[in-house]
Protein backbone atom coordinates (compact mmCIF):
# COMPACT_ATOMS: atom_id res chain seq x y z
CA MET A 1 -37.33 -82.03 27.74
CA LYS A 2 -34.07 -80.12 28.23
CA SER A 3 -32.39 -80.44 31.62
CA ASP A 4 -32.36 -76.65 32.15
CA SER A 5 -36.09 -76.23 31.53
CA LEU A 6 -38.90 -76.27 34.06
CA GLY A 7 -40.54 -79.57 34.86
CA THR A 8 -44.25 -80.00 34.24
CA ASP A 9 -45.12 -79.67 37.94
CA GLU A 10 -42.94 -76.58 38.32
CA GLN A 11 -44.54 -75.00 35.26
CA ALA A 12 -48.02 -75.72 36.60
CA ASP A 13 -47.08 -74.23 39.98
CA LEU A 14 -45.67 -71.10 38.39
CA VAL A 15 -48.75 -70.67 36.18
CA GLN A 16 -50.94 -71.09 39.28
CA GLN A 17 -48.91 -68.43 41.13
CA LEU A 18 -49.28 -65.99 38.23
CA ILE A 19 -53.04 -66.49 38.07
CA LEU A 20 -53.38 -66.23 41.85
CA GLU A 21 -51.56 -62.89 41.72
CA ALA A 22 -53.92 -61.70 38.99
CA GLY A 23 -56.81 -62.73 41.24
CA ARG A 24 -55.33 -60.83 44.18
CA ILE A 25 -55.05 -57.71 42.07
CA MET A 26 -58.67 -58.04 40.95
CA GLU A 27 -59.80 -58.58 44.54
CA ASN A 28 -57.87 -55.52 45.73
CA VAL A 29 -59.37 -53.20 43.12
CA SER A 30 -62.91 -54.57 43.00
CA PRO A 31 -64.21 -52.07 45.61
CA ASP A 32 -62.87 -49.21 43.46
CA LEU A 33 -64.53 -50.66 40.39
CA ALA A 34 -67.86 -50.84 42.20
CA MET A 35 -67.79 -47.14 43.07
CA ARG A 36 -69.19 -44.43 40.86
CA LEU A 37 -66.59 -42.68 38.70
CA PRO A 38 -65.77 -39.09 39.68
CA ALA A 39 -67.89 -36.37 38.07
CA ASN A 40 -64.84 -34.21 37.38
CA SER A 41 -63.46 -35.16 33.97
CA LEU A 42 -59.80 -34.97 35.04
CA ASP A 43 -60.38 -37.17 38.10
CA ARG A 44 -62.48 -39.55 36.00
CA GLU A 45 -59.70 -39.79 33.41
CA LYS A 46 -57.13 -40.51 36.14
CA ALA A 47 -59.34 -43.27 37.54
CA LEU A 48 -59.82 -44.81 34.09
CA VAL A 49 -56.09 -44.69 33.35
CA GLY A 50 -55.47 -46.46 36.64
CA PHE A 51 -58.04 -49.13 35.78
CA CYS A 52 -56.44 -49.60 32.36
CA GLN A 53 -53.03 -50.05 33.99
CA ILE A 54 -54.46 -52.63 36.37
CA ALA A 55 -56.19 -54.45 33.51
CA ASP A 56 -52.91 -54.43 31.57
CA ALA A 57 -51.05 -55.96 34.53
CA ILE A 58 -53.70 -58.69 34.88
CA HIS A 59 -53.53 -59.36 31.14
CA LYS A 60 -49.74 -59.64 31.28
CA LEU A 61 -49.90 -62.13 34.15
CA ALA A 62 -52.44 -64.24 32.25
CA THR A 63 -50.37 -64.02 29.06
CA ALA A 64 -47.27 -65.15 30.95
CA GLY A 65 -49.25 -68.08 32.36
CA LEU A 66 -50.42 -69.02 28.88
CA ALA A 67 -46.88 -68.82 27.51
CA LEU A 68 -45.61 -71.09 30.28
CA SER A 69 -48.46 -73.52 29.66
CA LYS A 70 -47.42 -73.77 26.02
CA LEU A 71 -43.70 -73.93 26.81
CA GLU A 72 -43.50 -77.71 26.69
CA ASP A 73 -45.12 -77.77 23.24
CA LEU A 74 -42.69 -75.12 21.99
CA GLN A 75 -39.69 -77.10 23.25
CA THR A 76 -40.70 -80.10 21.18
CA LEU A 77 -40.85 -78.21 17.89
CA PRO A 78 -38.40 -79.42 15.24
CA GLY A 79 -35.29 -77.36 14.56
């Protein structure tokens, strides 16, 4: 492993922090997700756009965690 790269424990800690943050986001929005969507189409669309943005943020955190988890394998590739 290169000296300027994260150690295995540091990588695992960072991945855990990313996933915990994703969990916090899900916990914070779960009451909103349990509520009925607005009847008004404009308000409903705004709510759905907001949910999509939240889902995208959660996906990005999980993707970053996955990338970090695979980082050690990528550093050992030839070339």
